[in-house]
PDB file of C-alpha atoms and ligand atoms in Angstrom:
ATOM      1  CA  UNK A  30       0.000   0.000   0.000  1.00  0.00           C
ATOM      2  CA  UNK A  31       0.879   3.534  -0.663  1.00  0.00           C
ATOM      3  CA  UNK A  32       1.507   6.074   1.918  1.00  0.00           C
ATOM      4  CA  UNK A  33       0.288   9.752   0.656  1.00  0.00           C
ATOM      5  CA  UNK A  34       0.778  12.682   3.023  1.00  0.00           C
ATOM      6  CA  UNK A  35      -2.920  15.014   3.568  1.00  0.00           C
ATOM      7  CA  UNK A  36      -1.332  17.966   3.892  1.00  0.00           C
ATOM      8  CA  UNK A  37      -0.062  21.154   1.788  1.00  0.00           C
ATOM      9  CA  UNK A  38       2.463  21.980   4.884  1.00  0.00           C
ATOM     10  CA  UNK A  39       5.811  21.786   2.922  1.00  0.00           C
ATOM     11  CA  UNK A  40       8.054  21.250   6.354  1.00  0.00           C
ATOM     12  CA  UNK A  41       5.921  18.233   7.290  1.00  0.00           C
ATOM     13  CA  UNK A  42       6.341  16.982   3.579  1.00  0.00           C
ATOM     14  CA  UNK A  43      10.517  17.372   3.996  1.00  0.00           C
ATOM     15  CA  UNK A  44      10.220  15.869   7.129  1.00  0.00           C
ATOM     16  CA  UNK A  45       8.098  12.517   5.145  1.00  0.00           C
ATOM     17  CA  UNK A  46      10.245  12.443   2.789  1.00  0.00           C
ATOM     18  CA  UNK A  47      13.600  12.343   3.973  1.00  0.00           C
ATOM     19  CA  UNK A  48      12.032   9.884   6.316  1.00  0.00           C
ATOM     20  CA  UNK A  49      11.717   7.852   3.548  1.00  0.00           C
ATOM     21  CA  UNK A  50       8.202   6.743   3.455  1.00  0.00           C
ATOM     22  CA  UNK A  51       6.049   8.989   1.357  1.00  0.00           C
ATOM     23  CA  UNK A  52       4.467   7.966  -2.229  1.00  0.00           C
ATOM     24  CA  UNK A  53       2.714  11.204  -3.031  1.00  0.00           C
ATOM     25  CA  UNK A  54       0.966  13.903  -1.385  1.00  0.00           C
ATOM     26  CA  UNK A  55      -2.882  14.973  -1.374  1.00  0.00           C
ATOM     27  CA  UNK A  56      -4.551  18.354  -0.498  1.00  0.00           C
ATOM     28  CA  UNK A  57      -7.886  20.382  -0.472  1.00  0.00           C
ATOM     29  CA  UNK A  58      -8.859  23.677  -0.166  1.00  0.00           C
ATOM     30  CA  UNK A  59      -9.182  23.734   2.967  1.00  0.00           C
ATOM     31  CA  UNK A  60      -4.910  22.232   3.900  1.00  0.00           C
ATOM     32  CA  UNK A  61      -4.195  25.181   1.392  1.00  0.00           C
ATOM     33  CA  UNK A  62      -5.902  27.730   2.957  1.00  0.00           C
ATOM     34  CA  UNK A  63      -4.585  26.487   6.317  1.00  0.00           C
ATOM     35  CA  UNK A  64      -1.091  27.223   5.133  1.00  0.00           C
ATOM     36  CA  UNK A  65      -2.232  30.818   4.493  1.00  0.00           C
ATOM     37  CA  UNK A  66      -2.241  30.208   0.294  1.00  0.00           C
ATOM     38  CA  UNK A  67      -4.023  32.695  -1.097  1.00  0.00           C
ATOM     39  CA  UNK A  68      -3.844  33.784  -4.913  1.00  0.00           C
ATOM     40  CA  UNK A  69      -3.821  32.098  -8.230  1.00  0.00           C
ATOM     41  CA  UNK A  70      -0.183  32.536  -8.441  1.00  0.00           C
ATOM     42  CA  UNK A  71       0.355  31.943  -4.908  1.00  0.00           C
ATOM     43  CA  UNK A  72      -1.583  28.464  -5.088  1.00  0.00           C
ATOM     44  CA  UNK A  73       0.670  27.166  -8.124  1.00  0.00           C
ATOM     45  CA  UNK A  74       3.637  28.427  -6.537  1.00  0.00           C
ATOM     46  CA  UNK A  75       3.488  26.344  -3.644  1.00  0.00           C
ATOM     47  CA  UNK A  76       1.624  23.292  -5.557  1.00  0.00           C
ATOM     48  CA  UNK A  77       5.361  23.498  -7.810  1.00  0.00           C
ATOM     49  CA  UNK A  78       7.492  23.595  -4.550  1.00  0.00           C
ATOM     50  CA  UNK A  79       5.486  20.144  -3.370  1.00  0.00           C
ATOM     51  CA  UNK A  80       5.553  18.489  -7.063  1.00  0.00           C
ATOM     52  CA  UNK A  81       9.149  19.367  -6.534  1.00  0.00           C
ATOM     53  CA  UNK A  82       9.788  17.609  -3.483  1.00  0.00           C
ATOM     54  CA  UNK A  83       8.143  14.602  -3.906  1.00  0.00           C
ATOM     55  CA  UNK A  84       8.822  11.480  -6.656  1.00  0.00           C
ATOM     56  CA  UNK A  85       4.963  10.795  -6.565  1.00  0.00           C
ATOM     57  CA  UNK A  86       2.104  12.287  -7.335  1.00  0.00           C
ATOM     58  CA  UNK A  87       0.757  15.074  -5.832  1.00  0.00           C
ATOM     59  CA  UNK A  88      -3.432  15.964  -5.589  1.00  0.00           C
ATOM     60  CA  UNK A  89      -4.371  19.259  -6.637  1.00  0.00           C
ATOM     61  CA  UNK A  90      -8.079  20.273  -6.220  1.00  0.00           C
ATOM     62  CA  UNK A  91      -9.811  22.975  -8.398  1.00  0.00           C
ATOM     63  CA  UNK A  92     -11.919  25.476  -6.801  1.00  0.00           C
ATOM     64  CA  UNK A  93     -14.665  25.582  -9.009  1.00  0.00           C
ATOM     65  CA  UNK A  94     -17.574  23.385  -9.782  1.00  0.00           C
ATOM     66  CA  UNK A  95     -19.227  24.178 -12.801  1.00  0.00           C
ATOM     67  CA  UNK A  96     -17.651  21.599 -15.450  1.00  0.00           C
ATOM     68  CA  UNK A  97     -15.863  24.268 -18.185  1.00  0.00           C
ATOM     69  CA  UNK A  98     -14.247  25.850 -15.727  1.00  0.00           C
ATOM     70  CA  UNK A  99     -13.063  22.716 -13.584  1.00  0.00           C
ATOM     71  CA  UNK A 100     -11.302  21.558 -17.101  1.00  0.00           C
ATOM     72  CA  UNK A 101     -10.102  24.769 -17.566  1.00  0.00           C
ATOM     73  CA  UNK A 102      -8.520  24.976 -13.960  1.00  0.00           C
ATOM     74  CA  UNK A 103      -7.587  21.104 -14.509  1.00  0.00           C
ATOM     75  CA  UNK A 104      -5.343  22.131 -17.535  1.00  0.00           C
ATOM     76  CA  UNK A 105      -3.642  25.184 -15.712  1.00  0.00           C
ATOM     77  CA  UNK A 106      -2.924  22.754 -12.388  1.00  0.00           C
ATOM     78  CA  UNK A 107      -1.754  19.639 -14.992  1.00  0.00           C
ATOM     79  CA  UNK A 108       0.492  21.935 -16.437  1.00  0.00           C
ATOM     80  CA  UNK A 109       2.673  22.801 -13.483  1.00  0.00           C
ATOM     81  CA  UNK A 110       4.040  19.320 -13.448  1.00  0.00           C
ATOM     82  CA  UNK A 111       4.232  16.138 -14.680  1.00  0.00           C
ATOM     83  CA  UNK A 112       3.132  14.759 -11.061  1.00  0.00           C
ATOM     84  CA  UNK A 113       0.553  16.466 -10.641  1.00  0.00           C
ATOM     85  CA  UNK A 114      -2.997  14.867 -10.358  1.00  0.00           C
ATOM     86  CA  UNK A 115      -6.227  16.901 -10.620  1.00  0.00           C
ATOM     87  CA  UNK A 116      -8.746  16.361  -7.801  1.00  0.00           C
ATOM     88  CA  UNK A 117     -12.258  16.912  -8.768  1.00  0.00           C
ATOM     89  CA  UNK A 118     -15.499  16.769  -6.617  1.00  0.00           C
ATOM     90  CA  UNK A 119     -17.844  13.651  -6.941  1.00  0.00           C
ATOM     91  CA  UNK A 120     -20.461  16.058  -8.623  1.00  0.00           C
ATOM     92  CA  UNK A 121     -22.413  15.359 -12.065  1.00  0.00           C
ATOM     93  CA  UNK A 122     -20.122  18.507 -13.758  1.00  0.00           C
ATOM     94  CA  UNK A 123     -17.192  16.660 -11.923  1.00  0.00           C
ATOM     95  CA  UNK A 124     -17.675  13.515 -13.381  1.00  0.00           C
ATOM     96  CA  UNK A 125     -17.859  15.084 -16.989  1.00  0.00           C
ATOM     97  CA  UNK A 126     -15.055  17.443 -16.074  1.00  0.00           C
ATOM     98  CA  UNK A 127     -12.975  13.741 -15.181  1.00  0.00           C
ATOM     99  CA  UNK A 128     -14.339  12.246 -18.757  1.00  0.00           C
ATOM    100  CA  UNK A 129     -13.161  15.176 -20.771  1.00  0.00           C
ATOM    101  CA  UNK A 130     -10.014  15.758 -18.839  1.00  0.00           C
ATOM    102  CA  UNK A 131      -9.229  11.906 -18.919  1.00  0.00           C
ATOM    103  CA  UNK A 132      -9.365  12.339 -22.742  1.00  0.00           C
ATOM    104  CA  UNK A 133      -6.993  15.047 -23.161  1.00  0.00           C
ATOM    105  CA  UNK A 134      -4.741  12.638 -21.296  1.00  0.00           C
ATOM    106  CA  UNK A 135      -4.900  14.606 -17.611  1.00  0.00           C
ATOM    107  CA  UNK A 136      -4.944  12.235 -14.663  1.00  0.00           C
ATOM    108  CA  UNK A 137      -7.720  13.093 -11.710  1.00  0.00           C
ATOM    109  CA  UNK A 138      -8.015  12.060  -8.535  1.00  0.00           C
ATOM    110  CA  UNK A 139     -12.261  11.774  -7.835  1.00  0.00           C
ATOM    111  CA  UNK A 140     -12.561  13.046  -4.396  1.00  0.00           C
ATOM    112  CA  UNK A 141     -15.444  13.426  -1.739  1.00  0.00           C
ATOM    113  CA  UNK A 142     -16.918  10.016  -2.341  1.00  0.00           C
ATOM    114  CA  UNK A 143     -19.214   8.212   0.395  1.00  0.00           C
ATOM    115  CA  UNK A 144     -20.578   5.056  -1.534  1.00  0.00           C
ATOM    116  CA  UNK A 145     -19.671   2.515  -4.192  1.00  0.00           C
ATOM    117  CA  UNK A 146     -21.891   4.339  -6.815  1.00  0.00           C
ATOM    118  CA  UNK A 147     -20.103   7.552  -6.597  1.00  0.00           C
ATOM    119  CA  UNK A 148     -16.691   5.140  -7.159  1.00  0.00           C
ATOM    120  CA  UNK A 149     -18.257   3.102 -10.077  1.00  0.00           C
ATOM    121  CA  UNK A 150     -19.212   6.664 -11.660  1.00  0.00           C
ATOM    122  CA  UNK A 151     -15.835   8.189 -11.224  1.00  0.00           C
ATOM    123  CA  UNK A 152     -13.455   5.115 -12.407  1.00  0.00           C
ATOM    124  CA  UNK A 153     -16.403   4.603 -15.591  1.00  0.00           C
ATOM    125  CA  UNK A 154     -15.280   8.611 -16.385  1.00  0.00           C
ATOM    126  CA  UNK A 155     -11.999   7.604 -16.087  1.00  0.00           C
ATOM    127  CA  UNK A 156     -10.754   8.677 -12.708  1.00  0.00           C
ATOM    128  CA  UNK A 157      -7.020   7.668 -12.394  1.00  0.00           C
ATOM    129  CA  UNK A 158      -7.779   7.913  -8.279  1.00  0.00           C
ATOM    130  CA  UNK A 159     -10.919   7.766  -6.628  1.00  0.00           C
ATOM    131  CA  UNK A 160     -10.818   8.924  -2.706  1.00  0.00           C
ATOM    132  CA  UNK A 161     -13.448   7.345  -0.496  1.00  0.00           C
ATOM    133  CA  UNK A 162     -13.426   9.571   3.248  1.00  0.00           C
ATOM    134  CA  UNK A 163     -13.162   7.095   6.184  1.00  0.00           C
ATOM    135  CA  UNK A 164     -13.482   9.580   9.402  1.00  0.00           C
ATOM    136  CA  UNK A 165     -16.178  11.731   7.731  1.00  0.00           C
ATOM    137  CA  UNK A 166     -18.285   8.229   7.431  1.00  0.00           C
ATOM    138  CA  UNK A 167     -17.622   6.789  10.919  1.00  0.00           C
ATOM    139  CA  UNK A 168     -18.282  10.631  11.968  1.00  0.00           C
ATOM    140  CA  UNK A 169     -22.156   9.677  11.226  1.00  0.00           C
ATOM    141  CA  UNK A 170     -21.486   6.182  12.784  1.00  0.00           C
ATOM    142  CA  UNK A 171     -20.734   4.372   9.728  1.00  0.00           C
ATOM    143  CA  UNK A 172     -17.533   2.507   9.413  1.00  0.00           C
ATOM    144  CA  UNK A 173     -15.790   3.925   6.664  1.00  0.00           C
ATOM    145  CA  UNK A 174     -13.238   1.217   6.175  1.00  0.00           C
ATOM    146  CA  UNK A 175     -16.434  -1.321   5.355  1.00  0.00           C
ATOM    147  CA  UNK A 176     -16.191   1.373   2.536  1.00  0.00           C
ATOM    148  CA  UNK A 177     -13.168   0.742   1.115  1.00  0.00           C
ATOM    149  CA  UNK A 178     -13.008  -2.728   1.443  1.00  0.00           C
ATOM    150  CA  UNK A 179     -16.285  -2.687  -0.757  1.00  0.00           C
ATOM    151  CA  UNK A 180     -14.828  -0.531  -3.479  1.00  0.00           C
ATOM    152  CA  UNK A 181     -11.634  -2.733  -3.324  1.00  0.00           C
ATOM    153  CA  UNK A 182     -13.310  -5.892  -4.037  1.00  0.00           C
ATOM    154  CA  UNK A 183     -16.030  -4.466  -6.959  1.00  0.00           C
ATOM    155  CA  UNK A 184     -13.093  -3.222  -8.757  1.00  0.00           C
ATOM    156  CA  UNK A 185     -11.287  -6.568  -8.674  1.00  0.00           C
ATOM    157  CA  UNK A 186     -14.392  -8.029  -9.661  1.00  0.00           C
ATOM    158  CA  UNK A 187     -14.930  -5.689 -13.241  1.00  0.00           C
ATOM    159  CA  UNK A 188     -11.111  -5.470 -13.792  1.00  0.00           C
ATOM    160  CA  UNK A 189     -11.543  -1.388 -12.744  1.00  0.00           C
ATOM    161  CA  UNK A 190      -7.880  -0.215 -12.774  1.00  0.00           C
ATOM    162  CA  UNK A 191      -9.010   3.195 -10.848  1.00  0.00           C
ATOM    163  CA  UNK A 192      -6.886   3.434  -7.826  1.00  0.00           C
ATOM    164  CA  UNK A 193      -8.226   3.388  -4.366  1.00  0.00           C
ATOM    165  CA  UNK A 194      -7.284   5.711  -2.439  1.00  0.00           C
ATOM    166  CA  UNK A 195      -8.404   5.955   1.330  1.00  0.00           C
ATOM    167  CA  UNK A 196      -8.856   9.416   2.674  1.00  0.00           C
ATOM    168  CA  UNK A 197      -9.752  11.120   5.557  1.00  0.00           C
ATOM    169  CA  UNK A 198      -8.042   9.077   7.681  1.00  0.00           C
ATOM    170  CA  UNK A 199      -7.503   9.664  11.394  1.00  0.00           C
ATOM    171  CA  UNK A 200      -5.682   7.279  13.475  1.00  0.00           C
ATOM    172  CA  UNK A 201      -3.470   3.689  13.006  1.00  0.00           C
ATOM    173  CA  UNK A 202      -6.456   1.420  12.967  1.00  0.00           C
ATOM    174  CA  UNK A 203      -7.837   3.393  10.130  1.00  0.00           C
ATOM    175  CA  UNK A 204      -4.589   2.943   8.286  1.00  0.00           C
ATOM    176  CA  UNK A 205      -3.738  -0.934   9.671  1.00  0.00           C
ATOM    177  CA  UNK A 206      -7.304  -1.896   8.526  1.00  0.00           C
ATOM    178  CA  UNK A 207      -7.052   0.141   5.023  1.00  0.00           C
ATOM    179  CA  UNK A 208      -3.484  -2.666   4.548  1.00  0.00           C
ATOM    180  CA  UNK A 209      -5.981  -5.695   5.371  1.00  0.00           C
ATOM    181  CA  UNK A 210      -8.831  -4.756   3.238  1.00  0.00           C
ATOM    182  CA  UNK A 211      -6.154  -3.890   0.267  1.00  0.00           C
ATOM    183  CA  UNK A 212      -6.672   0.110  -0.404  1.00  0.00           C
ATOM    184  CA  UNK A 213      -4.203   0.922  -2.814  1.00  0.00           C
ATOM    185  CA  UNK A 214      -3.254   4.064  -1.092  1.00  0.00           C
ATOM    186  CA  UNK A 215      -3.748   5.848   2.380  1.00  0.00           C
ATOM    187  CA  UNK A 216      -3.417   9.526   2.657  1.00  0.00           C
ATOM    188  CA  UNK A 217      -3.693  11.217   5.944  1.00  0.00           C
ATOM    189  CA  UNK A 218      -1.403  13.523   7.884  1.00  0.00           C
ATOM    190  CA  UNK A 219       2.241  12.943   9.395  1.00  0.00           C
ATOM    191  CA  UNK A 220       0.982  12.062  13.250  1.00  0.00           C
ATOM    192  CA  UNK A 221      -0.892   8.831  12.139  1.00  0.00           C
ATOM    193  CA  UNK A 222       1.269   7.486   9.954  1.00  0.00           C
ATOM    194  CA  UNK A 223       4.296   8.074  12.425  1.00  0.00           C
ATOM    195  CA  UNK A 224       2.108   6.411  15.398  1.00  0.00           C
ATOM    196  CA  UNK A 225       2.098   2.791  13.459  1.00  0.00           C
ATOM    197  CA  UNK A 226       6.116   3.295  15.405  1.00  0.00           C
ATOM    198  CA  UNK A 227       4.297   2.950  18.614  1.00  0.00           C
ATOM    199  CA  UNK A 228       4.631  -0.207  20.518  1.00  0.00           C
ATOM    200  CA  UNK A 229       4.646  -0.232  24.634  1.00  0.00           C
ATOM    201  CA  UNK A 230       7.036  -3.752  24.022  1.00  0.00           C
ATOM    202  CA  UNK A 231       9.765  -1.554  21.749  1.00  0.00           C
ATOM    203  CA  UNK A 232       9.806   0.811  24.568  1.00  0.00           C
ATOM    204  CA  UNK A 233      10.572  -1.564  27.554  1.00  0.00           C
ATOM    205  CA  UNK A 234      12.709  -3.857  24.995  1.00  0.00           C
ATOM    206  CA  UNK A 235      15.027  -1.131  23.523  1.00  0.00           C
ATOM    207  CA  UNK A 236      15.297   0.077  27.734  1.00  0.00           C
ATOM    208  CA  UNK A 237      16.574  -2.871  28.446  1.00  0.00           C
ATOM    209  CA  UNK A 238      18.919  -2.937  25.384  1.00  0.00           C
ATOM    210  CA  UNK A 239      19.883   0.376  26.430  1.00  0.00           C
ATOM    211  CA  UNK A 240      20.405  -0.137  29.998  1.00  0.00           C
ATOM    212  CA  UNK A 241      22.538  -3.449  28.812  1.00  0.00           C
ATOM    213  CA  UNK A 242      24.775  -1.453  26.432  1.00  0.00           C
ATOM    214  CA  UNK A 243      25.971   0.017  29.210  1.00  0.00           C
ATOM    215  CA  UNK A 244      27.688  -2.401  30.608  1.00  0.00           C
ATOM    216  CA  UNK A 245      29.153  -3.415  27.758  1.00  0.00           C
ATOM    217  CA  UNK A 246      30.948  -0.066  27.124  1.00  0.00           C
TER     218      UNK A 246
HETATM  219  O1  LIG B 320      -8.177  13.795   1.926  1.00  0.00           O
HETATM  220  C1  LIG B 320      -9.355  14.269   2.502  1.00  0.00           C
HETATM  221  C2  LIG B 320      -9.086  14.624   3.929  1.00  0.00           C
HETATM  222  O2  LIG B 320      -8.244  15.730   3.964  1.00  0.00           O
HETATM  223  C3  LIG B 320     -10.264  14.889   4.753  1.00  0.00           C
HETATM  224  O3  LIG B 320      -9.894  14.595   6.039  1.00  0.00           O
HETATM  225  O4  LIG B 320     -10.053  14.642   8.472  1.00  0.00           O
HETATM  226  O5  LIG B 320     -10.966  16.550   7.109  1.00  0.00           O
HETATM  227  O6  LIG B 320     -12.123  14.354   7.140  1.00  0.00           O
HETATM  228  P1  LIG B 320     -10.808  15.066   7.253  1.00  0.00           P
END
């Protein structure tokens, strides 16, 4: 499985990366505008310094929603790098936007999706991604993993090449469970993906390692 990092912070990018352990990157409007992006120019700036940093591709959503002017803001965000993947709402314009885009050979990344349908629709218009949202579904007590294991399985059953890639993810069960039921990608932020370190029995063992190394010096 793929490890993308959520997030348009660029120090928390450096710091996945030279960690080693980063496939890609995805963002929103809303991670942008966190980092204080503001502007056209501004917004492909920093989406150049990220497509920069990273050997994998890197989500970049358009603003709009009516279908012309998704393409045309697909087309300006394609064009800043090879890497970069346009992310487009699961919305009827979005889902023509993806068709139209798809054929002038720009990869998209369907986002916002809550049910198989919306996933069928997006990979049938060609979505190279499609991004199911795991905490925003067990936020309205669903379990959003039962999601993505769904998705999974229907596109192994019609041969769907459309990547699945789990978003919205907030903790290391999200991310352990996303492995079992065979996401092809998991995006979330830094903090999860560093907690999978965590184990109480690495803490007492490398003590005791430690403590041991001691005498041996
Ligand atoms: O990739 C989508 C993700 O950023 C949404 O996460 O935690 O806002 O539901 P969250």
């Amino acid at each position: 499985m793929k490890f993308f990092l959520d997030t348009a912070n660029l120090q928390q990018i450096q710091e996945a990366v030279d960690l080693g352990i980063i496939d890609g990157v995805t963002t929103n409007p809303s991670l942008m505008a966190k980092e204080g992006v503001h502007g056209l120019e501004a917004i492909q700036e920093h989406y150049k310094r990220i497509a920069m940093m990273i050997n994998g591709d890197v989500s970049a959503e358009v603003l709009s929603s009516e279908t012309d002017d998704m393409i045309e803001e697909g087309l300006r965000l394609a064009s800043i790098a090879q890497n970069i993947v346009v992310k487009i709402p699961c919305t009827k314009a979005g889902i023509k936007a993806i068709h139209i885009l798809k054929e002038k050979g720009i990869r998209t990344n369907c986002t916002l999706i809550f049910n198989v349908g919306q996933a069928m629709l997006a990979a049938k218009a060609g979505a190279t991604y499609v991004s199911p949202f795991i905490g925003r579904l067990d936020d309205i007590g669903q379990d959003g993993v039962v999601l993505i294991g769904d998705i999974v399985e229907i596109f192994k059953t019609y041969q769907i090449s459309t990547q699945v890639l789990a978003a919205s993810i907030r903790n290391q069960s999200h991310i352990q469970r996303c492995m079992k039921v065979g996401a092809d990608v998991a995006t979330c932020p830094l903090a999860p993906i560093l907690s999978l370190l965590n184990h109480p029995l690495t803490d007492s063992g490398l003590k005791t390692f430690m403590e041991d190394a001691q005498k041996l010096k």
